[in-house]
Amino acid sequence: MADSERIPAAFTRYVERQRRAQRFVPEPKPLMAGAVTSRLPVGSEDISGLAVEAAKRAAGFFRPTRRTEVVWVDGESELAVALAGVRVETGDGALVVTLPVRCDQTGETEVHVTFAVGRPGQPAGLYAATQRRPRGPAVVVDTWAEAIVAFAWQILLGLATGLAGAAGKDARGNRLVPAELEATRDGMTIVPMARHRFAGSPGLTGAVTRR
């Protein structure tokens, strides 16, 4: 199994702790293709810690690392992204990803990407909508908007994929994948599902629209 396909240990430990505390149901029996298991509610106080792990993987670190920062380069422009400071805040049908960044023109600052997602009673699967320009200093956003939005979305996908994958396996031994992502003021909820047979790749691609 490639390193990029492994479930980060932090997600496995989190799911195990939640099951011991009876906040998550016990691991289900292997599911048939297309079947879903019980919802996984993640409190707002736990999301950012897991988001840091997802950010490391989104940055290409698939094994444990002490690296806390990456530097993006585009021609003569550079932007440092502090992975250890990534956080995710939740609202009703919304997830806000905050990235601490730094460049010569701004010093330390932050950019924020808001995604509209499903909410209880209004499911949206893994569909999310966001704006083309994050909120943050213009000197940063003018150059890095597309990369920032893509990185923030990869963090959310990593969160959903890590939690669903740690929840169990399907009848063919593949890790479960997220079928739904919902958000409220109290946190986010993932619905794990056994992948369909035509989804042969262990990876996951979601859909985002930009307005």
PDB file of C-alpha atoms in Angstrom:
ATOM      1  CA  MET A   1       0.000   0.000   0.000  1.00  0.00           C
ATOM      2  CA  ALA A   2       1.367   3.412  -0.975  1.00  0.00           C
ATOM      3  CA  ASP A   3       2.025   5.891   1.833  1.00  0.00           C
ATOM      4  CA  SER A   4      -0.565   8.258   0.353  1.00  0.00           C
ATOM      5  CA  GLU A   5      -3.243   5.568   0.775  1.00  0.00           C
ATOM      6  CA  ARG A   6      -2.568   4.832   4.436  1.00  0.00           C
ATOM      7  CA  ILE A   7      -4.860   6.221   7.101  1.00  0.00           C
ATOM      8  CA  PRO A   8      -2.905   8.592   9.376  1.00  0.00           C
ATOM      9  CA  ALA A   9      -2.425   7.171  12.858  1.00  0.00           C
ATOM     10  CA  ALA A  10      -3.993  10.280  14.407  1.00  0.00           C
ATOM     11  CA  PHE A  11      -7.331   9.461  12.748  1.00  0.00           C
ATOM     12  CA  THR A  12      -7.201   5.816  13.814  1.00  0.00           C
ATOM     13  CA  ARG A  13      -6.441   6.793  17.411  1.00  0.00           C
ATOM     14  CA  TYR A  14      -9.233   9.363  17.394  1.00  0.00           C
ATOM     15  CA  VAL A  15     -11.844   6.904  16.149  1.00  0.00           C
ATOM     16  CA  GLU A  16     -10.690   4.305  18.697  1.00  0.00           C
ATOM     17  CA  ARG A  17     -10.965   6.844  21.548  1.00  0.00           C
ATOM     18  CA  GLN A  18     -14.446   7.849  20.451  1.00  0.00           C
ATOM     19  CA  ARG A  19     -15.548   4.224  20.337  1.00  0.00           C
ATOM     20  CA  ARG A  20     -14.159   3.504  23.787  1.00  0.00           C
ATOM     21  CA  ALA A  21     -16.086   6.528  25.042  1.00  0.00           C
ATOM     22  CA  GLN A  22     -19.176   5.191  23.197  1.00  0.00           C
ATOM     23  CA  ARG A  23     -19.465   8.364  21.123  1.00  0.00           C
ATOM     24  CA  PHE A  24     -19.023   6.302  17.948  1.00  0.00           C
ATOM     25  CA  VAL A  25     -20.680   2.947  17.319  1.00  0.00           C
ATOM     26  CA  PRO A  26     -18.409  -0.148  17.257  1.00  0.00           C
ATOM     27  CA  GLU A  27     -16.670  -0.945  13.983  1.00  0.00           C
ATOM     28  CA  PRO A  28     -19.255  -2.329  11.559  1.00  0.00           C
ATOM     29  CA  LYS A  29     -19.022  -5.647   9.783  1.00  0.00           C
ATOM     30  CA  PRO A  30     -17.511  -5.301   6.291  1.00  0.00           C
ATOM     31  CA  LEU A  31     -20.020  -3.472   4.120  1.00  0.00           C
ATOM     32  CA  MET A  32     -21.231  -4.331   0.657  1.00  0.00           C
ATOM     33  CA  ALA A  33     -20.636  -1.822  -2.149  1.00  0.00           C
ATOM     34  CA  GLY A  34     -22.694   1.344  -1.712  1.00  0.00           C
ATOM     35  CA  ALA A  35     -23.766   0.581   1.869  1.00  0.00           C
ATOM     36  CA  VAL A  36     -23.306   3.241   4.541  1.00  0.00           C
ATOM     37  CA  THR A  37     -22.612   2.934   8.243  1.00  0.00           C
ATOM     38  CA  SER A  38     -23.438   5.101  11.230  1.00  0.00           C
ATOM     39  CA  ARG A  39     -22.655   8.806  11.160  1.00  0.00           C
ATOM     40  CA  LEU A  40     -19.429  10.058  12.755  1.00  0.00           C
ATOM     41  CA  PRO A  41     -19.987  13.350  14.607  1.00  0.00           C
ATOM     42  CA  VAL A  42     -16.773  15.276  15.295  1.00  0.00           C
ATOM     43  CA  GLY A  43     -16.956  18.097  17.824  1.00  0.00           C
ATOM     44  CA  SER A  44     -15.626  21.521  16.888  1.00  0.00           C
ATOM     45  CA  GLU A  45     -12.991  21.198  19.618  1.00  0.00           C
ATOM     46  CA  ASP A  46     -11.456  18.155  17.885  1.00  0.00           C
ATOM     47  CA  ILE A  47     -11.539  19.234  14.247  1.00  0.00           C
ATOM     48  CA  SER A  48      -8.518  21.541  14.111  1.00  0.00           C
ATOM     49  CA  GLY A  49      -6.170  18.953  15.616  1.00  0.00           C
ATOM     50  CA  LEU A  50      -7.146  16.495  12.904  1.00  0.00           C
ATOM     51  CA  ALA A  51      -6.979  19.263  10.306  1.00  0.00           C
ATOM     52  CA  VAL A  52      -3.279  19.748  11.059  1.00  0.00           C
ATOM     53  CA  GLU A  53      -2.677  16.097  10.179  1.00  0.00           C
ATOM     54  CA  ALA A  54      -4.748  16.496   7.025  1.00  0.00           C
ATOM     55  CA  ALA A  55      -2.752  19.617   6.119  1.00  0.00           C
ATOM     56  CA  LYS A  56       0.537  17.720   6.375  1.00  0.00           C
ATOM     57  CA  ARG A  57      -0.753  15.116   3.948  1.00  0.00           C
ATOM     58  CA  ALA A  58      -2.123  17.783   1.633  1.00  0.00           C
ATOM     59  CA  ALA A  59       1.393  19.252   1.617  1.00  0.00           C
ATOM     60  CA  GLY A  60       2.863  15.878   0.615  1.00  0.00           C
ATOM     61  CA  PHE A  61       4.037  14.608   4.010  1.00  0.00           C
ATOM     62  CA  PHE A  62       2.607  11.091   4.173  1.00  0.00           C
ATOM     63  CA  ARG A  63       4.870   9.882   6.972  1.00  0.00           C
ATOM     64  CA  PRO A  64       5.379  11.375  10.448  1.00  0.00           C
ATOM     65  CA  THR A  65       7.351  14.609  10.220  1.00  0.00           C
ATOM     66  CA  ARG A  66       8.442  17.457  12.438  1.00  0.00           C
ATOM     67  CA  ARG A  67       8.021  19.919   9.613  1.00  0.00           C
ATOM     68  CA  THR A  68       5.595  22.643  10.628  1.00  0.00           C
ATOM     69  CA  GLU A  69       5.849  24.848   7.549  1.00  0.00           C
ATOM     70  CA  VAL A  70       5.986  24.616   3.767  1.00  0.00           C
ATOM     71  CA  VAL A  71       7.044  27.301   1.300  1.00  0.00           C
ATOM     72  CA  TRP A  72       5.215  27.748  -1.999  1.00  0.00           C
ATOM     73  CA  VAL A  73       7.178  29.280  -4.876  1.00  0.00           C
ATOM     74  CA  ASP A  74       5.755  30.899  -8.006  1.00  0.00           C
ATOM     75  CA  GLY A  75       8.457  32.671  -9.994  1.00  0.00           C
ATOM     76  CA  GLU A  76       9.880  35.300  -7.670  1.00  0.00           C
ATOM     77  CA  SER A  77       6.967  35.056  -5.231  1.00  0.00           C
ATOM     78  CA  GLU A  78       7.147  32.926  -2.100  1.00  0.00           C
ATOM     79  CA  LEU A  79       4.547  32.156   0.549  1.00  0.00           C
ATOM     80  CA  ALA A  80       5.191  30.240   3.757  1.00  0.00           C
ATOM     81  CA  VAL A  81       2.257  28.218   5.090  1.00  0.00           C
ATOM     82  CA  ALA A  82       2.323  27.234   8.768  1.00  0.00           C
ATOM     83  CA  LEU A  83       0.842  23.726   8.788  1.00  0.00           C
ATOM     84  CA  ALA A  84       0.821  23.485  12.585  1.00  0.00           C
ATOM     85  CA  GLY A  85      -1.461  26.503  12.826  1.00  0.00           C
ATOM     86  CA  VAL A  86      -4.155  25.337  10.416  1.00  0.00           C
ATOM     87  CA  ARG A  87      -7.608  25.359  11.947  1.00  0.00           C
ATOM     88  CA  VAL A  88     -11.169  24.674  10.858  1.00  0.00           C
ATOM     89  CA  GLU A  89     -14.216  26.400  12.306  1.00  0.00           C
ATOM     90  CA  THR A  90     -17.769  25.201  11.784  1.00  0.00           C
ATOM     91  CA  GLY A  91     -21.138  26.843  11.299  1.00  0.00           C
ATOM     92  CA  ASP A  92     -24.553  25.809  10.063  1.00  0.00           C
ATOM     93  CA  GLY A  93     -23.757  24.380   6.639  1.00  0.00           C
ATOM     94  CA  ALA A  94     -20.326  26.019   6.566  1.00  0.00           C
ATOM     95  CA  LEU A  95     -16.699  25.114   7.192  1.00  0.00           C
ATOM     96  CA  VAL A  96     -14.049  27.838   7.422  1.00  0.00           C
ATOM     97  CA  VAL A  97     -10.440  26.797   6.841  1.00  0.00           C
ATOM     98  CA  THR A  98      -7.854  29.228   8.212  1.00  0.00           C
ATOM     99  CA  LEU A  99      -4.259  29.090   6.985  1.00  0.00           C
ATOM    100  CA  PRO A 100      -1.532  31.044   8.797  1.00  0.00           C
ATOM    101  CA  VAL A 101       0.799  32.375   6.105  1.00  0.00           C
ATOM    102  CA  ARG A 102       3.835  34.620   5.854  1.00  0.00           C
ATOM    103  CA  CYS A 103       5.621  36.564   3.134  1.00  0.00           C
ATOM    104  CA  ASP A 104       8.011  39.523   2.982  1.00  0.00           C
ATOM    105  CA  GLN A 105       5.253  41.992   2.178  1.00  0.00           C
ATOM    106  CA  THR A 106       2.897  41.060   5.026  1.00  0.00           C
ATOM    107  CA  GLY A 107       4.805  39.252   7.725  1.00  0.00           C
ATOM    108  CA  GLU A 108       2.673  36.751   9.620  1.00  0.00           C
ATOM    109  CA  THR A 109      -0.998  36.890   8.659  1.00  0.00           C
ATOM    110  CA  GLU A 110      -3.953  34.607   7.881  1.00  0.00           C
ATOM    111  CA  VAL A 111      -6.184  33.713   4.969  1.00  0.00           C
ATOM    112  CA  HIS A 112      -9.643  32.202   5.316  1.00  0.00           C
ATOM    113  CA  VAL A 113     -11.589  29.978   2.923  1.00  0.00           C
ATOM    114  CA  THR A 114     -15.292  29.368   3.594  1.00  0.00           C
ATOM    115  CA  PHE A 115     -16.985  26.303   2.110  1.00  0.00           C
ATOM    116  CA  ALA A 116     -20.753  25.892   1.980  1.00  0.00           C
ATOM    117  CA  VAL A 117     -21.536  22.223   2.664  1.00  0.00           C
ATOM    118  CA  GLY A 118     -24.495  20.137   3.734  1.00  0.00           C
ATOM    119  CA  ARG A 119     -26.335  20.536   7.001  1.00  0.00           C
ATOM    120  CA  PRO A 120     -28.855  18.393   8.898  1.00  0.00           C
ATOM    121  CA  GLY A 121     -32.001  18.136   6.795  1.00  0.00           C
ATOM    122  CA  GLN A 122     -30.183  19.521   3.747  1.00  0.00           C
ATOM    123  CA  PRO A 123     -27.567  16.925   2.742  1.00  0.00           C
ATOM    124  CA  ALA A 124     -25.176  17.749  -0.088  1.00  0.00           C
ATOM    125  CA  GLY A 125     -23.009  14.641  -0.252  1.00  0.00           C
ATOM    126  CA  LEU A 126     -19.403  15.752  -0.741  1.00  0.00           C
ATOM    127  CA  TYR A 127     -20.399  18.782  -2.759  1.00  0.00           C
ATOM    128  CA  ALA A 128     -19.042  22.115  -1.554  1.00  0.00           C
ATOM    129  CA  ALA A 129     -19.161  25.669  -2.868  1.00  0.00           C
ATOM    130  CA  THR A 130     -16.712  28.474  -2.186  1.00  0.00           C
ATOM    131  CA  GLN A 131     -15.659  31.832  -3.557  1.00  0.00           C
ATOM    132  CA  ARG A 132     -12.749  32.212  -5.958  1.00  0.00           C
ATOM    133  CA  ARG A 133     -10.919  34.621  -3.651  1.00  0.00           C
ATOM    134  CA  PRO A 134     -10.193  33.732  -0.029  1.00  0.00           C
ATOM    135  CA  ARG A 135     -10.381  36.420   2.632  1.00  0.00           C
ATOM    136  CA  GLY A 136      -6.983  37.853   3.446  1.00  0.00           C
ATOM    137  CA  PRO A 137      -4.405  40.470   2.450  1.00  0.00           C
ATOM    138  CA  ALA A 138      -4.683  41.413  -1.216  1.00  0.00           C
ATOM    139  CA  VAL A 139      -0.952  40.983  -1.793  1.00  0.00           C
ATOM    140  CA  VAL A 140      -1.320  37.337  -0.795  1.00  0.00           C
ATOM    141  CA  VAL A 141      -4.685  36.602  -2.380  1.00  0.00           C
ATOM    142  CA  ASP A 142      -3.842  38.243  -5.723  1.00  0.00           C
ATOM    143  CA  THR A 143      -1.034  35.729  -6.315  1.00  0.00           C
ATOM    144  CA  TRP A 144      -2.084  32.675  -4.353  1.00  0.00           C
ATOM    145  CA  ALA A 145      -5.913  32.562  -4.397  1.00  0.00           C
ATOM    146  CA  GLU A 146      -6.239  29.424  -6.517  1.00  0.00           C
ATOM    147  CA  ALA A 147      -3.558  27.527  -4.590  1.00  0.00           C
ATOM    148  CA  ILE A 148      -5.035  28.560  -1.237  1.00  0.00           C
ATOM    149  CA  VAL A 149      -8.543  27.411  -2.151  1.00  0.00           C
ATOM    150  CA  ALA A 150      -7.257  24.107  -3.544  1.00  0.00           C
ATOM    151  CA  PHE A 151      -5.105  23.469  -0.466  1.00  0.00           C
ATOM    152  CA  ALA A 152      -7.973  24.257   1.903  1.00  0.00           C
ATOM    153  CA  TRP A 153     -10.252  21.852   0.016  1.00  0.00           C
ATOM    154  CA  GLN A 154      -7.621  19.121   0.164  1.00  0.00           C
ATOM    155  CA  ILE A 155      -7.510  19.600   3.930  1.00  0.00           C
ATOM    156  CA  LEU A 156     -11.268  19.084   4.209  1.00  0.00           C
ATOM    157  CA  LEU A 157     -11.134  16.062   1.916  1.00  0.00           C
ATOM    158  CA  GLY A 158      -8.291  14.681   4.022  1.00  0.00           C
ATOM    159  CA  LEU A 159     -10.379  15.144   7.159  1.00  0.00           C
ATOM    160  CA  ALA A 160     -13.356  13.339   5.667  1.00  0.00           C
ATOM    161  CA  THR A 161     -11.287  10.594   4.069  1.00  0.00           C
ATOM    162  CA  GLY A 162      -9.199   9.970   7.173  1.00  0.00           C
ATOM    163  CA  LEU A 163     -12.212   9.668   9.452  1.00  0.00           C
ATOM    164  CA  ALA A 164     -14.188   7.447   7.080  1.00  0.00           C
ATOM    165  CA  GLY A 165     -11.165   5.253   6.383  1.00  0.00           C
ATOM    166  CA  ALA A 166     -10.471   4.801  10.090  1.00  0.00           C
ATOM    167  CA  ALA A 167     -14.103   3.778  10.663  1.00  0.00           C
ATOM    168  CA  GLY A 168     -13.854   0.400   8.908  1.00  0.00           C
ATOM    169  CA  LYS A 169     -13.544  -1.589   5.688  1.00  0.00           C
ATOM    170  CA  ASP A 170     -15.812  -2.910   2.990  1.00  0.00           C
ATOM    171  CA  ALA A 171     -16.352  -6.537   2.024  1.00  0.00           C
ATOM    172  CA  ARG A 172     -13.340  -6.404  -0.332  1.00  0.00           C
ATOM    173  CA  GLY A 173     -10.999  -5.099   2.354  1.00  0.00           C
ATOM    174  CA  ASN A 174     -10.931  -1.508   1.119  1.00  0.00           C
ATOM    175  CA  ARG A 175     -11.200   1.363   3.552  1.00  0.00           C
ATOM    176  CA  LEU A 176     -14.551   3.126   3.728  1.00  0.00           C
ATOM    177  CA  VAL A 177     -14.899   6.495   2.006  1.00  0.00           C
ATOM    178  CA  PRO A 178     -17.005   9.524   2.959  1.00  0.00           C
ATOM    179  CA  ALA A 179     -20.408   9.757   1.317  1.00  0.00           C
ATOM    180  CA  GLU A 180     -21.647  12.892   3.090  1.00  0.00           C
ATOM    181  CA  LEU A 181     -20.152  15.865   4.873  1.00  0.00           C
ATOM    182  CA  GLU A 182     -22.336  18.076   7.062  1.00  0.00           C
ATOM    183  CA  ALA A 183     -21.550  20.970   9.351  1.00  0.00           C
ATOM    184  CA  THR A 184     -23.272  22.705  12.258  1.00  0.00           C
ATOM    185  CA  ARG A 185     -22.105  25.142  14.916  1.00  0.00           C
ATOM    186  CA  ASP A 186     -21.255  22.154  17.096  1.00  0.00           C
ATOM    187  CA  GLY A 187     -18.949  20.415  14.596  1.00  0.00           C
ATOM    188  CA  MET A 188     -18.999  18.290  11.465  1.00  0.00           C
ATOM    189  CA  THR A 189     -20.448  14.889  10.630  1.00  0.00           C
ATOM    190  CA  ILE A 190     -19.113  12.280   8.217  1.00  0.00           C
ATOM    191  CA  VAL A 191     -21.134   9.398   6.751  1.00  0.00           C
ATOM    192  CA  PRO A 192     -18.782   6.524   5.782  1.00  0.00           C
ATOM    193  CA  MET A 193     -19.684   4.327   2.827  1.00  0.00           C
ATOM    194  CA  ALA A 194     -18.328   1.241   1.069  1.00  0.00           C
ATOM    195  CA  ARG A 195     -17.050   2.387  -2.316  1.00  0.00           C
ATOM    196  CA  HIS A 196     -18.811   1.236  -5.459  1.00  0.00           C
ATOM    197  CA  ARG A 197     -17.056  -1.293  -7.637  1.00  0.00           C
ATOM    198  CA  PHE A 198     -16.396   1.183 -10.423  1.00  0.00           C
ATOM    199  CA  ALA A 199     -14.397   3.322  -7.990  1.00  0.00           C
ATOM    200  CA  GLY A 200     -11.262   1.224  -8.333  1.00  0.00           C
ATOM    201  CA  SER A 201      -8.863   3.893  -7.147  1.00  0.00           C
ATOM    202  CA  PRO A 202      -8.267   4.136  -3.381  1.00  0.00           C
ATOM    203  CA  GLY A 203      -8.121   7.898  -3.754  1.00  0.00           C
ATOM    204  CA  LEU A 204     -11.015  10.311  -3.513  1.00  0.00           C
ATOM    205  CA  THR A 205     -12.012  13.290  -5.604  1.00  0.00           C
ATOM    206  CA  GLY A 206     -14.710  15.694  -4.480  1.00  0.00           C
ATOM    207  CA  ALA A 207     -16.424  18.535  -6.284  1.00  0.00           C
ATOM    208  CA  VAL A 208     -16.065  22.223  -5.546  1.00  0.00           C
ATOM    209  CA  THR A 209     -17.640  25.124  -7.376  1.00  0.00           C
ATOM    210  CA  ARG A 210     -16.235  28.635  -7.145  1.00  0.00           C
ATOM    211  CA  ARG A 211     -18.372  31.715  -7.435  1.00  0.00           C
TER     212      ARG A 211
END
